[in-house]
XYZ file of C-alpha atoms in Angstrom:
575
model
C 112.539 -59.014 254.670
C 109.898 -61.571 253.670
C 106.248 -60.730 254.127
C 104.914 -62.473 257.263
C 102.152 -64.105 255.211
C 104.751 -65.655 252.890
C 106.815 -66.977 255.807
C 103.779 -68.575 257.424
C 102.661 -70.035 254.098
C 106.099 -71.607 253.607
C 106.252 -73.233 257.051
C 102.703 -74.594 256.797
C 103.478 -76.075 253.385
C 106.614 -77.643 254.835
C 104.571 -79.133 257.668
C 102.123 -80.612 255.164
C 105.061 -82.216 253.339
C 106.499 -83.526 256.585
C 103.157 -85.098 257.479
C 103.070 -86.818 254.081
C 106.666 -88.036 254.369
C 106.022 -89.656 257.736
C 102.870 -91.374 256.512
C 100.522 -89.095 258.388
C 96.854 -88.449 257.747
C 96.429 -87.258 254.143
C 93.366 -85.222 255.182
C 95.450 -83.425 257.804
C 98.202 -82.688 255.292
C 95.616 -81.306 252.866
C 94.149 -79.111 255.617
C 97.542 -77.510 256.204
C 98.063 -77.013 252.457
C 94.713 -75.207 252.245
C 95.540 -73.063 255.258
C 98.957 -72.205 253.789
C 97.398 -71.094 250.542
C 94.728 -69.056 252.324
C 97.266 -67.223 254.479
C 99.577 -66.583 251.524
C 96.716 -64.944 249.644
C 95.224 -63.075 252.606
C 95.323 -59.302 251.994
C 96.034 -58.257 255.593
C 99.411 -58.715 257.319
C 98.939 -61.790 259.532
C 101.645 -60.593 261.932
C 99.108 -58.017 263.170
C 96.525 -60.686 264.043
C 96.035 -62.701 267.223
C 94.780 -66.294 267.233
C 91.165 -65.122 267.112
C 91.874 -62.877 264.136
C 93.708 -65.695 262.376
C 90.642 -67.922 262.682
C 88.718 -65.486 260.519
C 90.922 -66.492 257.552
C 89.256 -69.186 255.413
C 90.521 -72.732 256.127
C 92.299 -71.658 259.332
C 90.793 -73.425 262.321
C 91.646 -73.156 266.013
C 94.543 -75.640 265.988
C 96.229 -74.097 262.934
C 95.626 -70.569 264.225
C 97.334 -71.434 267.516
C 100.356 -72.843 265.671
C 100.598 -69.782 263.450
C 100.358 -67.491 266.476
C 103.171 -69.512 268.088
C 105.339 -69.049 264.993
C 104.661 -65.328 264.806
C 105.517 -65.004 268.508
C 108.630 -67.209 268.664
C 109.834 -67.687 265.071
C 109.332 -71.441 265.447
C 106.577 -74.023 265.254
C 107.120 -76.887 267.679
C 105.313 -79.520 265.598
C 107.494 -78.690 262.604
C 110.665 -78.950 264.684
C 109.530 -82.354 265.974
C 108.788 -83.692 262.494
C 112.054 -82.323 261.116
C 113.953 -84.236 263.800
C 112.324 -87.504 262.683
C 113.219 -87.112 259.011
C 116.776 -87.223 257.648
C 117.894 -84.005 255.977
C 118.603 -86.001 252.823
C 114.963 -86.950 252.442
C 113.955 -83.320 252.793
C 116.484 -82.508 250.059
C 115.016 -85.168 247.776
C 111.495 -83.750 247.912
C 112.779 -80.509 246.388
C 113.025 -82.447 243.117
C 110.023 -81.664 240.918
C 107.965 -84.824 240.172
C 109.344 -86.718 243.215
C 106.765 -86.946 245.997
C 107.443 -87.387 249.724
C 106.522 -91.082 249.885
C 108.870 -91.995 247.051
C 111.631 -89.917 248.657
C 111.267 -91.886 251.892
C 111.309 -95.194 249.976
C 114.560 -94.224 248.276
C 116.135 -93.388 251.624
C 114.920 -96.466 253.470
C 115.495 -99.058 250.736
C 118.587 -97.690 248.954
C 119.975 -95.223 251.533
C 119.831 -92.411 248.971
C 119.979 -89.080 250.792
C 120.925 -86.432 248.217
C 120.057 -85.293 244.726
C 123.499 -86.229 243.409
C 123.228 -89.744 244.880
C 119.825 -90.191 243.237
C 121.129 -89.015 239.866
C 124.017 -91.480 240.105
C 121.669 -94.306 241.091
C 119.469 -93.690 238.057
C 122.495 -93.701 235.760
C 123.589 -97.047 237.267
C 120.048 -98.430 236.871
C 119.995 -99.082 240.629
C 116.263 -98.307 240.864
C 115.184 -100.981 238.396
C 114.077 -103.496 241.040
C 112.401 -100.964 243.314
C 108.611 -101.241 243.135
C 106.979 -98.101 241.769
C 110.139 -96.851 240.066
C 109.671 -98.094 236.529
C 111.233 -96.606 233.426
C 108.639 -93.823 233.088
C 108.986 -92.805 236.746
C 112.769 -92.750 236.494
C 112.577 -90.586 233.370
C 110.302 -88.150 235.201
C 112.704 -88.005 238.147
C 115.666 -87.489 235.828
C 113.825 -84.612 234.204
C 112.971 -83.196 237.641
C 116.641 -83.245 238.610
C 117.498 -81.384 235.391
C 114.897 -78.720 236.208
C 116.249 -78.371 239.746
C 119.843 -78.030 238.583
C 118.882 -75.607 235.842
C 117.201 -73.398 238.415
C 120.346 -73.608 240.573
C 120.547 -70.716 242.999
C 118.276 -68.495 240.934
C 115.161 -67.175 242.621
C 111.749 -66.284 241.160
C 111.258 -62.815 239.752
C 108.642 -62.012 242.392
C 110.917 -62.786 245.356
C 113.824 -60.872 243.819
C 111.668 -57.833 243.067
C 110.141 -57.761 246.546
C 113.613 -57.947 248.126
C 115.070 -55.330 245.789
C 112.281 -52.830 246.369
C 112.678 -53.138 250.141
C 116.431 -52.584 249.896
C 116.073 -49.636 247.513
C 113.532 -48.025 249.846
C 115.860 -48.405 252.835
C 118.968 -47.117 251.063
C 117.100 -44.218 249.461
C 116.407 -42.911 252.965
C 120.104 -42.771 253.888
C 121.479 -39.235 254.040
C 123.505 -38.351 250.961
C 121.636 -40.576 248.501
C 120.837 -38.762 245.255
C 119.685 -41.826 243.258
C 119.059 -45.504 244.076
C 117.782 -48.319 241.853
C 118.119 -52.015 241.134
C 119.759 -53.090 237.887
C 120.854 -56.395 236.339
C 118.555 -59.162 235.158
C 115.874 -58.002 237.586
C 115.561 -54.653 235.831
C 115.314 -56.598 232.574
C 112.467 -58.600 234.218
C 113.941 -62.019 233.564
C 111.777 -64.798 234.965
C 114.442 -65.862 237.474
C 117.266 -63.862 239.032
C 120.714 -65.094 240.071
C 121.695 -62.120 242.224
C 120.622 -58.536 242.825
C 122.553 -55.532 241.545
C 121.728 -52.369 243.471
C 123.183 -48.968 242.584
C 123.440 -45.819 244.688
C 124.605 -42.414 243.468
C 126.332 -40.547 246.295
C 129.537 -38.719 247.129
C 130.354 -41.004 250.079
C 129.930 -44.782 249.997
C 130.538 -45.789 253.637
C 127.048 -44.911 254.999
C 125.392 -47.088 252.367
C 127.719 -50.043 252.841
C 127.021 -49.832 256.587
C 123.284 -49.606 256.008
C 123.183 -52.652 253.711
C 125.093 -54.796 256.198
C 122.690 -53.812 258.969
C 119.417 -54.350 257.111
C 117.039 -56.997 258.564
C 117.095 -58.817 255.220
C 120.886 -59.334 255.457
C 121.858 -62.719 256.852
C 125.559 -62.732 255.923
C 128.152 -60.235 254.737
C 130.059 -61.857 251.868
C 132.501 -59.031 251.063
C 132.776 -55.398 252.034
C 134.619 -52.591 250.287
C 134.515 -48.901 249.458
C 133.050 -49.362 245.957
C 131.207 -52.669 246.292
C 129.677 -54.662 249.133
C 128.039 -58.067 248.791
C 125.640 -59.646 251.268
C 123.432 -62.720 251.272
C 119.794 -62.660 252.381
C 118.058 -65.264 254.496
C 116.614 -66.703 251.271
C 120.144 -67.208 249.902
C 119.976 -64.339 247.402
C 123.228 -62.422 246.947
C 122.942 -58.639 246.817
C 125.770 -56.597 245.266
C 125.717 -52.902 246.141
C 127.790 -50.400 244.186
C 128.052 -46.716 245.055
C 128.962 -44.468 242.129
C 129.541 -40.713 241.786
C 126.314 -38.878 240.854
C 127.862 -37.719 237.563
C 128.349 -41.390 236.521
C 124.821 -42.526 237.353
C 123.497 -42.999 233.809
C 126.555 -44.885 232.569
C 126.592 -47.149 235.648
C 122.889 -47.926 235.355
C 123.256 -48.780 231.667
C 126.333 -50.934 232.269
C 125.049 -52.899 235.258
C 121.598 -53.443 233.740
C 123.151 -55.470 230.914
C 122.678 -57.877 229.359
C 126.260 -58.842 228.607
C 125.418 -59.363 224.933
C 123.678 -55.986 224.713
C 126.640 -54.252 226.354
C 129.057 -55.827 223.901
C 126.993 -54.346 221.069
C 126.892 -50.854 222.621
C 130.640 -50.910 223.345
C 131.285 -51.962 219.742
C 129.193 -49.035 218.481
C 131.154 -46.731 220.765
C 134.449 -48.059 219.444
C 133.449 -47.418 215.848
C 132.817 -43.785 216.770
C 136.176 -43.274 218.468
C 134.594 -43.554 221.908
C 135.008 -45.780 224.927
C 131.958 -46.875 226.958
C 132.297 -48.051 230.567
C 130.369 -47.939 233.831
C 131.836 -44.477 234.406
C 130.684 -42.862 231.165
C 131.292 -42.374 227.461
C 134.797 -41.045 226.818
C 136.592 -39.668 223.790
C 139.330 -42.205 223.034
C 141.794 -39.554 221.933
C 141.434 -36.941 224.657
C 139.986 -39.106 227.406
C 137.317 -36.474 228.029
C 133.913 -37.578 229.299
C 131.208 -36.809 226.743
C 128.153 -38.474 228.392
C 127.429 -40.156 231.740
C 124.713 -38.538 233.855
C 121.621 -40.269 232.407
C 120.971 -43.389 230.354
C 119.232 -41.274 227.729
C 122.385 -39.153 227.418
C 124.592 -42.244 227.081
C 122.447 -43.850 224.377
C 122.044 -40.553 222.527
C 125.828 -40.090 222.359
C 126.018 -43.485 220.655
C 123.383 -42.407 218.121
C 120.650 -44.550 219.699
C 117.310 -43.807 221.347
C 116.879 -44.942 224.940
C 116.186 -48.690 224.873
C 113.777 -50.137 227.464
C 115.638 -52.479 229.850
C 113.329 -55.407 229.044
C 114.530 -55.314 225.418
C 118.260 -55.319 226.169
C 119.027 -58.940 225.249
C 120.670 -58.491 221.819
C 117.585 -59.909 220.125
C 117.333 -57.248 217.460
C 116.834 -54.168 219.615
C 119.985 -52.469 218.310
C 118.996 -53.043 214.681
C 115.460 -51.812 215.377
C 116.785 -48.711 217.155
C 118.999 -47.909 214.168
C 116.350 -48.799 211.592
C 112.563 -49.011 211.647
C 112.298 -48.042 215.300
C 111.774 -49.767 218.628
C 108.310 -50.996 219.632
C 106.433 -48.899 222.152
C 106.137 -51.791 224.588
C 103.010 -52.301 226.650
C 103.051 -50.939 230.202
C 100.952 -51.694 233.258
C 99.244 -48.329 232.790
C 98.023 -49.524 229.377
C 96.091 -52.475 230.835
C 92.389 -51.595 230.984
C 91.199 -54.813 232.603
C 91.996 -58.323 233.807
C 90.428 -61.168 231.820
C 91.309 -64.209 233.958
C 90.502 -64.239 237.691
C 88.880 -66.554 240.251
C 86.669 -66.295 243.325
C 85.862 -68.587 246.237
C 83.126 -70.153 244.113
C 85.889 -72.487 242.925
C 89.542 -72.369 244.002
C 89.860 -68.652 244.762
C 90.193 -67.289 248.282
C 88.069 -64.137 248.095
C 84.418 -63.482 247.378
C 83.107 -62.095 244.130
C 82.369 -58.808 245.883
C 85.889 -58.532 247.327
C 87.555 -59.253 243.987
C 85.351 -56.738 242.158
C 86.064 -54.070 244.766
C 89.827 -54.668 244.527
C 89.706 -54.527 240.709
C 87.853 -51.213 240.865
C 90.524 -49.826 243.192
C 93.093 -50.633 240.506
C 91.237 -48.288 238.150
C 90.187 -50.891 235.592
C 87.679 -50.031 232.886
C 86.472 -53.649 232.830
C 87.043 -56.812 234.813
C 86.278 -60.477 234.105
C 85.518 -63.249 236.578
C 86.394 -66.657 235.094
C 85.836 -69.420 237.623
C 86.512 -73.029 236.668
C 83.995 -75.059 234.674
C 82.667 -78.512 235.756
C 85.177 -80.782 234.004
C 87.779 -79.789 236.585
C 85.903 -82.058 238.967
C 87.541 -81.054 242.250
C 86.012 -77.569 241.880
C 82.454 -78.993 241.903
C 81.046 -76.409 239.541
C 77.422 -76.785 238.420
C 75.168 -74.975 235.969
C 73.164 -73.584 238.857
C 76.225 -72.170 240.654
C 77.646 -70.417 237.607
C 74.242 -68.962 236.646
C 73.732 -67.669 240.192
C 77.154 -66.043 240.013
C 76.200 -64.430 236.699
C 73.061 -62.971 238.232
C 75.019 -61.528 241.164
C 77.686 -60.152 238.838
C 75.036 -58.417 236.744
C 73.733 -56.830 239.966
C 77.220 -55.528 240.764
C 77.873 -54.280 237.230
C 78.049 -50.511 237.198
C 78.137 -50.164 240.999
C 81.910 -49.559 241.119
C 82.263 -46.365 239.162
C 82.490 -46.870 235.425
C 84.079 -50.326 235.601
C 82.108 -52.897 233.601
C 81.975 -56.532 234.671
C 82.341 -59.467 232.308
C 81.155 -62.951 233.166
C 83.506 -65.615 231.913
C 84.745 -69.078 232.745
C 87.987 -71.025 232.572
C 87.231 -74.138 230.576
C 89.239 -77.328 230.785
C 90.720 -78.557 227.493
C 90.209 -82.320 227.431
C 92.583 -84.836 225.826
C 90.747 -84.583 222.489
C 90.443 -80.798 222.588
C 86.900 -80.885 223.971
C 85.769 -78.300 226.538
C 83.143 -78.096 229.293
C 79.519 -77.250 228.511
C 77.768 -77.328 225.134
C 77.910 -74.377 222.749
C 74.421 -73.163 223.588
C 75.402 -72.805 227.258
C 78.756 -71.188 226.450
C 76.931 -68.581 224.365
C 75.780 -66.976 227.613
C 79.312 -66.048 228.717
C 81.039 -62.811 227.807
C 84.308 -64.670 227.277
C 85.820 -68.120 227.700
C 89.418 -68.898 228.677
C 90.396 -72.496 227.909
C 93.376 -74.163 229.579
C 95.191 -77.472 229.906
C 94.939 -78.911 233.428
C 95.740 -82.600 232.856
C 97.077 -85.163 230.358
C 100.358 -83.272 230.024
C 102.217 -86.305 228.651
C 100.349 -86.751 225.369
C 102.604 -87.099 222.357
C 103.550 -84.082 220.261
C 101.040 -84.776 217.483
C 98.128 -85.419 219.850
C 98.961 -82.375 221.975
C 99.168 -80.136 218.932
C 95.834 -81.395 217.609
C 94.287 -80.927 221.079
C 95.338 -77.274 221.269
C 94.390 -76.498 217.665
C 90.902 -77.948 218.182
C 90.475 -75.776 221.265
C 91.489 -72.732 219.223
C 88.924 -73.644 216.574
C 86.076 -73.813 219.087
C 83.729 -70.901 218.323
C 83.413 -69.869 221.987
C 87.046 -70.173 223.119
C 88.531 -66.663 223.202
C 91.804 -67.143 225.097
C 94.131 -70.097 225.638
C 95.186 -69.793 229.285
C 98.756 -70.529 230.465
C 99.333 -72.250 227.115
C 102.400 -74.424 227.777
C 101.380 -75.282 231.406
C 104.979 -74.852 232.545
C 105.852 -74.206 236.185
C 109.227 -72.480 236.312
C 111.845 -74.742 237.832
C 109.255 -77.441 238.530
C 107.551 -78.568 235.330
C 108.483 -78.176 231.697
C 105.876 -77.082 229.184
C 103.959 -79.628 227.147
C 105.407 -80.852 223.871
C 103.558 -79.429 220.866
C 104.242 -77.987 217.437
C 103.903 -74.458 218.704
C 104.241 -72.824 215.308
C 101.164 -74.780 214.198
C 99.326 -73.734 217.371
C 100.345 -70.093 216.918
C 99.158 -70.158 213.321
C 95.816 -71.600 214.438
C 95.399 -68.844 217.025
C 96.046 -66.168 214.409
C 93.694 -67.835 211.928
C 90.804 -68.304 214.382
C 91.112 -65.064 216.340
C 92.049 -66.805 219.587
C 94.308 -64.892 221.953
C 97.185 -66.472 223.829
C 97.568 -65.649 227.474
C 100.642 -64.218 229.134
C 99.832 -65.588 232.567
C 101.332 -63.303 235.221
C 101.568 -65.815 238.061
C 105.285 -65.657 238.873
C 105.710 -69.435 238.833
C 104.139 -69.574 235.360
C 104.875 -66.466 233.227
C 103.322 -68.482 230.444
C 103.773 -67.762 227.562
C 107.411 -66.990 228.178
C 109.206 -64.242 226.285
C 110.806 -66.438 223.613
C 107.475 -68.077 222.750
C 105.820 -64.658 222.652
C 108.374 -63.501 220.094
C 107.599 -66.517 217.908
C 103.828 -66.213 218.278
C 103.952 -62.502 217.488
C 105.521 -63.313 214.124
C 102.369 -65.292 213.293
C 100.154 -62.279 214.028
C 98.721 -63.660 217.273
C 96.909 -61.418 219.771
C 97.620 -61.750 223.498
C 95.926 -61.219 226.864
C 98.113 -60.315 229.856
C 96.193 -61.661 232.861
C 96.847 -62.113 236.572
C 94.997 -65.455 236.959
C 94.338 -64.047 240.442
C 93.009 -66.422 243.096
C 93.042 -63.756 245.823
C 93.055 -59.980 246.169
C 96.892 -59.680 246.456
C 97.287 -61.741 243.294
C 95.785 -58.948 241.202
C 99.028 -57.002 241.672
C 100.994 -59.850 240.076
C 99.959 -58.412 236.721
C 103.262 -56.470 236.769
C 105.198 -59.702 236.174
C 103.083 -60.540 233.147
C 103.580 -57.057 231.749
C 107.353 -57.399 232.188
C 107.266 -60.723 230.333
C 105.135 -59.180 227.585
C 107.673 -56.387 227.204
C 110.472 -58.948 226.866
C 108.391 -60.431 224.034
C 108.232 -56.981 222.332
C 104.464 -56.692 222.758
C 102.763 -53.344 222.235
C 99.333 -52.213 223.333
C 98.030 -53.074 219.879
C 99.088 -56.710 220.444
C 97.358 -57.032 223.834
C 93.558 -57.250 223.754
C 93.023 -56.070 227.334
C 94.570 -52.700 226.553
C 91.757 -52.081 224.054
C 88.552 -50.112 224.749
C 85.658 -52.347 225.789
C 83.771 -51.913 222.523
C 86.753 -53.149 220.505
C 87.389 -55.976 222.981
C 83.778 -57.144 222.699
C 84.087 -57.296 218.909
C 87.170 -59.484 219.269
C 85.412 -61.749 221.767
C 82.630 -62.402 219.277
C 85.243 -64.360 217.303
C 83.444 -63.914 213.995
C 80.138 -65.299 215.320
C 76.986 -63.808 213.826
C 74.003 -62.367 215.585
């Protein structure tokens, strides 16, 4: 069941798109986008608020609050229904294409009667857009790339949505009488950045109560198939959930088997075969006698194969078997290892919560240190000034030490310009505890220019971390084109950390790039990039991605004690 805040955020964003499609007031559309973002990041459950309570949320005025209250009361928003009726479904399908805005989607429908993604792809291949104003070669290439991203994403959902759904289902099924164990498996347990379907396992003697319970859950929109051993349903978000009930004595073998990956399982079955054993979802069996020799726990199953237990995030056949048999597996970083968050925002720029609220929430997470890194002035829409950032520093120094032993660091997120330049001169940057530098524009520079831009940022004496390095948005925007090995080498040489940004639509760096960068000796920072209090908890997705990249606590600078972190942040500067 989706969080009410997320549902309201989605419908307000849709309304903003519908306003734009129909040529409505751009200011009005922007107002609804701001309200959507504010509600999505609001810590309290909006379903518990009346219209007056809703108006206390930033950027939610009386009119928007009334519409949200209507939606929470009826499940519908009349203005959205009216706008939907005016716009062909095909146009609404077209705006799901990354890089294709609502106005261009409407032009395509009105001028060329294109009303689906497949029709648009065919039209581009036939060069049917050539004479349409505003659809030159560069625009068509961008749209073609957007279609590729959309198709690549397919029916897969973001890690965050899959995990939220899975945890709700596991909690519900765990409460059913007769359940001895319940967990999610599959690519979600391996923390892949997107998930095709959910695999949920229950250990119990009787399966019927659990199959019944799954079919009756609020999250279930459709029963796809129902059986004694496996039942499949589809959620309202289109995510398929496959539930399997196994005997308690087979729990470990089933969890190992259904966690995967396929390539990892092929390797473990091959090892079993070489030892005269057979490995299946029911256990490890002696091939000759057929007797079960291991099945109850994953540790028992791996041990019978002569292997240590392998963390699920490593099970991709990317060397984990060889490491387990040889020099040993890495002790991958965990969320408990993270001592502080080094990239967060407040309402001084584009965050939704005050400095005080963010500091309080960080302290509740038990951090030893916490950095506030609001945007610098070159990201003009944030309207940062020297006076504002210095006033924030003064207030932060006042708060330092007032939340237990947690220490506060004053930082900033700098904008990396097209030539690698950053905001503020060096003498001003010297006053910050740390500087994160990120790309926010000029994503289409050529490979050579982009590489040089990133390397120059790394070489800046006050840049400590490159934030969301590739700028990718999963399923929406590909990362920038650069010689990443050269960038990774520059980071290692200059003592500049690369961020593993935990926002679920970023997860940037991704696991494969982390593996490459790690070979260069790069250090990393796993950060939430939080823009609201709830966003702080998104750190778990970054940690999962870091694990998939084989990172240990030694690799991640924000697992280090503050004294060691401060030495790293000095970046070789004297004095």
